[in-house]
mmCIF file of C-alpha atoms in Angstrom:
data_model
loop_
_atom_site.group_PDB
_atom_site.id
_atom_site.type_symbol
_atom_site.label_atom_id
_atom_site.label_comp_id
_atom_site.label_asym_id
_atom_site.label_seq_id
_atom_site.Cartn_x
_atom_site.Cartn_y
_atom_site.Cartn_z
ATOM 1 C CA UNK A 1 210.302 106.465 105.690
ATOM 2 C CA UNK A 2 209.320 103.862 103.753
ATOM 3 C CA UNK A 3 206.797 101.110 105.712
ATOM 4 C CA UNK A 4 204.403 103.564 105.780
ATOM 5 C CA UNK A 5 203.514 103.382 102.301
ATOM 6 C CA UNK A 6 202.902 99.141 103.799
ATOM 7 C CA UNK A 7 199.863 100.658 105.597
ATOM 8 C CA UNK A 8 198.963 102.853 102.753
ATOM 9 C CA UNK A 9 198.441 100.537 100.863
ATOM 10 C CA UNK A 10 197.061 97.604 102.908
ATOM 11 C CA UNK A 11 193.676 100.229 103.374
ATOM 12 C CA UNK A 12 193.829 101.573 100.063
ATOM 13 C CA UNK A 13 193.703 97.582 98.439
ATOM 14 C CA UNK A 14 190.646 97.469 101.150
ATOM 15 C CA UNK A 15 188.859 100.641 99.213
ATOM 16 C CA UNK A 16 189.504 99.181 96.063
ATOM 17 C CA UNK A 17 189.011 95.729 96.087
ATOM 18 C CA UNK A 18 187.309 95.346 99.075
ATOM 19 C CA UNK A 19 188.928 92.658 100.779
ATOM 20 C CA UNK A 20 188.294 92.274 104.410
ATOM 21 C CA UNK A 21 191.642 90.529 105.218
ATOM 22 C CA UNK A 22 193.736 93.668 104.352
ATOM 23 C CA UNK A 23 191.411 95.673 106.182
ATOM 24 C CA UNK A 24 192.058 93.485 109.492
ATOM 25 C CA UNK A 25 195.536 93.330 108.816
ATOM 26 C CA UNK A 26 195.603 97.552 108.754
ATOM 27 C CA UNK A 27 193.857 97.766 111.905
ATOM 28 C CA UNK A 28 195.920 95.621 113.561
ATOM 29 C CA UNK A 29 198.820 97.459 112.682
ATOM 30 C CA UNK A 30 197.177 100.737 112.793
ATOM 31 C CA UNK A 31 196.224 100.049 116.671
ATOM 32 C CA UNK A 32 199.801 99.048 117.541
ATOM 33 C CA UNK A 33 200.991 102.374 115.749
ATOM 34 C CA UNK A 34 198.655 104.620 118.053
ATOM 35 C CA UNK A 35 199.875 102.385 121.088
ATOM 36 C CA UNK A 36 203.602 102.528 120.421
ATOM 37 C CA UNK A 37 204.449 105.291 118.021
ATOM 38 C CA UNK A 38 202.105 107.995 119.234
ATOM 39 C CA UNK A 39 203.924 110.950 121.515
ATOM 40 C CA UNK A 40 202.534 114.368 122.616
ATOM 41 C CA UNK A 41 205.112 117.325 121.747
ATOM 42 C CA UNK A 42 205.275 118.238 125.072
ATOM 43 C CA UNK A 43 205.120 116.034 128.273
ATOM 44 C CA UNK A 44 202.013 117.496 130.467
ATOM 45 C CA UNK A 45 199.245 115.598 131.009
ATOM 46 C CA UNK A 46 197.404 119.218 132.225
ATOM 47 C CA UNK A 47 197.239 120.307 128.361
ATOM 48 C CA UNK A 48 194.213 118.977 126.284
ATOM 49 C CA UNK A 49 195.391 116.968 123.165
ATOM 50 C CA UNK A 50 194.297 120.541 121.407
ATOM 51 C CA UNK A 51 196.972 122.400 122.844
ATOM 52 C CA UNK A 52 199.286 119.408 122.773
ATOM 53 C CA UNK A 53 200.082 118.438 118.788
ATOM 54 C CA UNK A 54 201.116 114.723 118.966
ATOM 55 C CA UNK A 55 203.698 112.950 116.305
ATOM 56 C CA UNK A 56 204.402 109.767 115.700
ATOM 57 C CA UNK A 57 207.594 108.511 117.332
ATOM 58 C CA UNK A 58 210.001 106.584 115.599
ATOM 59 C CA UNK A 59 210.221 103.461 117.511
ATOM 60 C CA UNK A 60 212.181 99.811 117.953
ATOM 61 C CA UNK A 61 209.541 97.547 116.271
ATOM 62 C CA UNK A 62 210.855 94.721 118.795
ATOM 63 C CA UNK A 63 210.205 96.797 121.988
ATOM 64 C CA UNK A 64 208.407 99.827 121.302
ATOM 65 C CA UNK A 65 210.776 101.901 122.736
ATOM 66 C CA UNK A 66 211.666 105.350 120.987
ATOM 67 C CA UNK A 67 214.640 105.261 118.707
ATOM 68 C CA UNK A 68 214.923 109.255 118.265
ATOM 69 C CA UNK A 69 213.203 111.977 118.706
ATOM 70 C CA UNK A 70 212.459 113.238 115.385
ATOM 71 C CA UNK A 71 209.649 113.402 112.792
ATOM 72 C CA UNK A 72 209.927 113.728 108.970
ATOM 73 C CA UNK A 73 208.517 115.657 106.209
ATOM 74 C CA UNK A 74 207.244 112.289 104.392
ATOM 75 C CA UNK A 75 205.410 111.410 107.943
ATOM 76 C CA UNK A 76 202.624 114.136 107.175
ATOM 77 C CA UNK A 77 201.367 111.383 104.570
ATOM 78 C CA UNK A 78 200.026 109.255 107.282
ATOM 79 C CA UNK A 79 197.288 112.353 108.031
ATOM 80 C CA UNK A 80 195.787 111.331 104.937
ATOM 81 C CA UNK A 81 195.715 107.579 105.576
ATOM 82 C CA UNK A 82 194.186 108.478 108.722
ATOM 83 C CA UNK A 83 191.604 110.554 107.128
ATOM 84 C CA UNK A 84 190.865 107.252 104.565
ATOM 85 C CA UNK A 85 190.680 104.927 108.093
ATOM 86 C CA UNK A 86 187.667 107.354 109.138
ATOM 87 C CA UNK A 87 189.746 108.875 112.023
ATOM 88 C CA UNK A 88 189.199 112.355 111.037
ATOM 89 C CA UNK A 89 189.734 113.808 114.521
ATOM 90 C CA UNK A 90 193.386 112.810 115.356
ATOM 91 C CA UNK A 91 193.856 113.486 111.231
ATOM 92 C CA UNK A 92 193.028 117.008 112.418
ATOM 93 C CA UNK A 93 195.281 117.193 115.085
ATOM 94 C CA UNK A 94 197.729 115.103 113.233
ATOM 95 C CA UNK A 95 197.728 117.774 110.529
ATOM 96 C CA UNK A 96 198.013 120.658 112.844
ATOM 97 C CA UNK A 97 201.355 119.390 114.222
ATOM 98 C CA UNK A 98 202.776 119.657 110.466
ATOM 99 C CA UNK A 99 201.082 123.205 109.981
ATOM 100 C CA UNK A 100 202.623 124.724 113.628
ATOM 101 C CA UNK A 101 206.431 123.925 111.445
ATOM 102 C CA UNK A 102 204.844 125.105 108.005
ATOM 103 C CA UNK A 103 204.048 128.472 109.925
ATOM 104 C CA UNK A 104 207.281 128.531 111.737
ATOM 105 C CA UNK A 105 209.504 127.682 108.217
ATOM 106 C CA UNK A 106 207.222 128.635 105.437
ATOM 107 C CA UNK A 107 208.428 125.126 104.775
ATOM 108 C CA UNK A 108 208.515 121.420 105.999
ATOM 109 C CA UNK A 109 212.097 120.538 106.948
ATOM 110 C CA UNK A 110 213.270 117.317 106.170
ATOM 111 C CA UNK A 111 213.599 116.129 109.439
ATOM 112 C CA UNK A 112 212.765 117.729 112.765
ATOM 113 C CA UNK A 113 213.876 117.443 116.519
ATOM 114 C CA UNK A 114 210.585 117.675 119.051
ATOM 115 C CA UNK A 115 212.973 117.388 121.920
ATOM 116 C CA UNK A 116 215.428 119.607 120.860
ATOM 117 C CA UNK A 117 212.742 121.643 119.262
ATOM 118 C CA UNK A 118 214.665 122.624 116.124
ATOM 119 C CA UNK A 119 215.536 121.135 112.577
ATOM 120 C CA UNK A 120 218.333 118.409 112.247
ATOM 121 C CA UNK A 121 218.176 118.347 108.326
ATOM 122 C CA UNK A 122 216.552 121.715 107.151
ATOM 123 C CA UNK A 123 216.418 120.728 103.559
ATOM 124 C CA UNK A 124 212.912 121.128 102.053
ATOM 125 C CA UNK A 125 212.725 119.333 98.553
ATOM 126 C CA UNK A 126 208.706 120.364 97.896
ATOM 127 C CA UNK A 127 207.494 117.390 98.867
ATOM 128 C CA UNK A 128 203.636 116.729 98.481
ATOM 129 C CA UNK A 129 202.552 115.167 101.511
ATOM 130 C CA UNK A 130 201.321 117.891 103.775
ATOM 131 C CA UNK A 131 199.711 119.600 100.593
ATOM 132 C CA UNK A 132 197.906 116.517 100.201
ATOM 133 C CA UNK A 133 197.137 116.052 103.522
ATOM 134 C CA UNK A 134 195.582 119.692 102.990
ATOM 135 C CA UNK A 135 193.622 119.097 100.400
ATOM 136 C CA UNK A 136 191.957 115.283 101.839
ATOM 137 C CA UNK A 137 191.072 117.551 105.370
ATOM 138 C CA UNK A 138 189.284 119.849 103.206
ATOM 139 C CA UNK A 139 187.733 116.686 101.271
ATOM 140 C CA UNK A 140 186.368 115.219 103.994
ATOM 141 C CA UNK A 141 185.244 118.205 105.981
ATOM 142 C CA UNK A 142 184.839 121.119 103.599
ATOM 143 C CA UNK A 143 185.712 123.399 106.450
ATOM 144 C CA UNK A 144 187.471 126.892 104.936
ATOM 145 C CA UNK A 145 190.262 126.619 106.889
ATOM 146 C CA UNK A 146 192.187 124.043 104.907
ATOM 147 C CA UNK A 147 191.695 126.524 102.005
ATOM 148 C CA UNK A 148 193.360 129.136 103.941
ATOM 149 C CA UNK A 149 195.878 126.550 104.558
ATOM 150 C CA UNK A 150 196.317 125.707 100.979
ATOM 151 C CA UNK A 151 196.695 129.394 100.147
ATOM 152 C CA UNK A 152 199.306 129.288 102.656
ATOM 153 C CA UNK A 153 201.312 126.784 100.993
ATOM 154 C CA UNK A 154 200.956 128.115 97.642
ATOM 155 C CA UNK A 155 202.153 131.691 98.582
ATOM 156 C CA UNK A 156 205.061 129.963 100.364
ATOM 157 C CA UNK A 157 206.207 128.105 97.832
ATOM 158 C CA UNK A 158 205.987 130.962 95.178
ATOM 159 C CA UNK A 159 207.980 133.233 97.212
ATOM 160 C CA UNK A 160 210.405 130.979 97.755
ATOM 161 C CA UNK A 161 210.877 127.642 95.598
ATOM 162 C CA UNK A 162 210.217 129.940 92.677
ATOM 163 C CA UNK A 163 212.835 130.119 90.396
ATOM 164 C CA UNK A 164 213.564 131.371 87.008
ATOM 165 C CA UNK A 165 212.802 127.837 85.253
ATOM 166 C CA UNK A 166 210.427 126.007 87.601
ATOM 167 C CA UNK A 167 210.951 125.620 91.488
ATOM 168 C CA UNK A 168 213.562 124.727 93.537
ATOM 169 C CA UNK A 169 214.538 122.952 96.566
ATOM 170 C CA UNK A 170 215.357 124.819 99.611
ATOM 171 C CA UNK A 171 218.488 123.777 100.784
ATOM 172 C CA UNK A 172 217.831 125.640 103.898
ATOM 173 C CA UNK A 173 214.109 126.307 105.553
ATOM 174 C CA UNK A 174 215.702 128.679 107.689
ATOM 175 C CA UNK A 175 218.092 130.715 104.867
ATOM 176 C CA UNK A 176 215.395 130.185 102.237
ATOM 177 C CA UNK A 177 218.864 129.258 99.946
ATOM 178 C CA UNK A 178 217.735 127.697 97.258
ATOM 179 C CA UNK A 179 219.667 124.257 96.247
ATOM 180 C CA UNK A 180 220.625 124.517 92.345
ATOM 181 C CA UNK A 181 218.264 121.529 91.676
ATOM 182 C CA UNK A 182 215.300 121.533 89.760
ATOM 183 C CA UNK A 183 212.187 120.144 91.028
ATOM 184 C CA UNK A 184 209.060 118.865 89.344
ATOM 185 C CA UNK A 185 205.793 119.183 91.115
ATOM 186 C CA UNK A 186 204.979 115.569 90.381
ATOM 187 C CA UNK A 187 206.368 113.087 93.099
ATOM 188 C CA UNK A 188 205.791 109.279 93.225
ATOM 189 C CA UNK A 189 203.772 108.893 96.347
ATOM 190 C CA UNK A 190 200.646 110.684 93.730
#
């Protein structure tokens, strides 16, 4: 976590100001990302990229080669910088990786195995990104199922974060414990 906030940026200084330079400088970076970072959850080349959610590896920015095999909660922000770039189709599919775990947890763990296929830090702190990431995919295609999805979210997080004073962070996605921490619903990646 952290450099992805780099591209974020770079596009959304594009959108704003309108400087072709940062634009060029995102797509070159955004083309080496979908090169080296981009990995389908499981390895058969039979399965259409439909039935195949891909992630984005974390990789050695020397070599390309993967690092680990896991994904974090703060990675489902990148759906909506994909959705910004104009590549709404793998922001779909993008998106449905993160919703597969949200139906499996009723919650985004804080980091996630594909290879071993379960959670290595199962802490969920209500972060904002895959709501987000809900809410641009309905933006940009106004199709009813990101509503559903939103819904989804909301109930989760009612029946679970809710606590007598505000919400709370799960300290486990799988337990549904709640951590004695309070947290806002206001994060700095708004």
């Amino acid at each position: 976590a952290g450099i992805d906030s780099y591209f974020e940026y770079l596009l959304k200084s594009f959108i704003l100001f309108g400087d072709e330079k940062e634009l060029s400088r995102f797509s070159n970076h955004y083309d080496s990302i979908v090169k080296y970072m981009k990995r389908f959850s499981v390895d058969d080349s039979n399965l259409s990229i439909y039935d195949n959610p891909y992630y984005f590896a974390n990789v050695n920015m020397k070599t390309g080669k993967l690092q680990n095999h896991w994904i974090d909660s703060l990675s489902a922000a990148f759906v909506g910088v994909q959705i910004l770039h104009g590549d709404l189709e793998a922001a779909i599919l993008h998106h449905a990786l993160f919703y597969g775990l949200w139906l499996k947890y009723d919650a985004l763990p804080e980091r996630y195995n594909w290879y071993l296929k379960k959670c290595e830090y199962a802490l969920y702190p209500l972060r904002p990104e895959f709501a987000e990431a809900t809410y641009l995919l309905f933006q940009a295609t106004r199709h009813p199922f990101y509503l559903f999805v939103g819904e989804k979210i909301y109930d989760s997080i009612q029946m679970y974060n809710k606590a007598r004073c505000g919400y709370a962070t799960l300290n486990s996605v799988i337990s549904k414990k709640k951590k004695d921490r309070l947290r806002l619903c206001v994060d700095t990646t708004a």
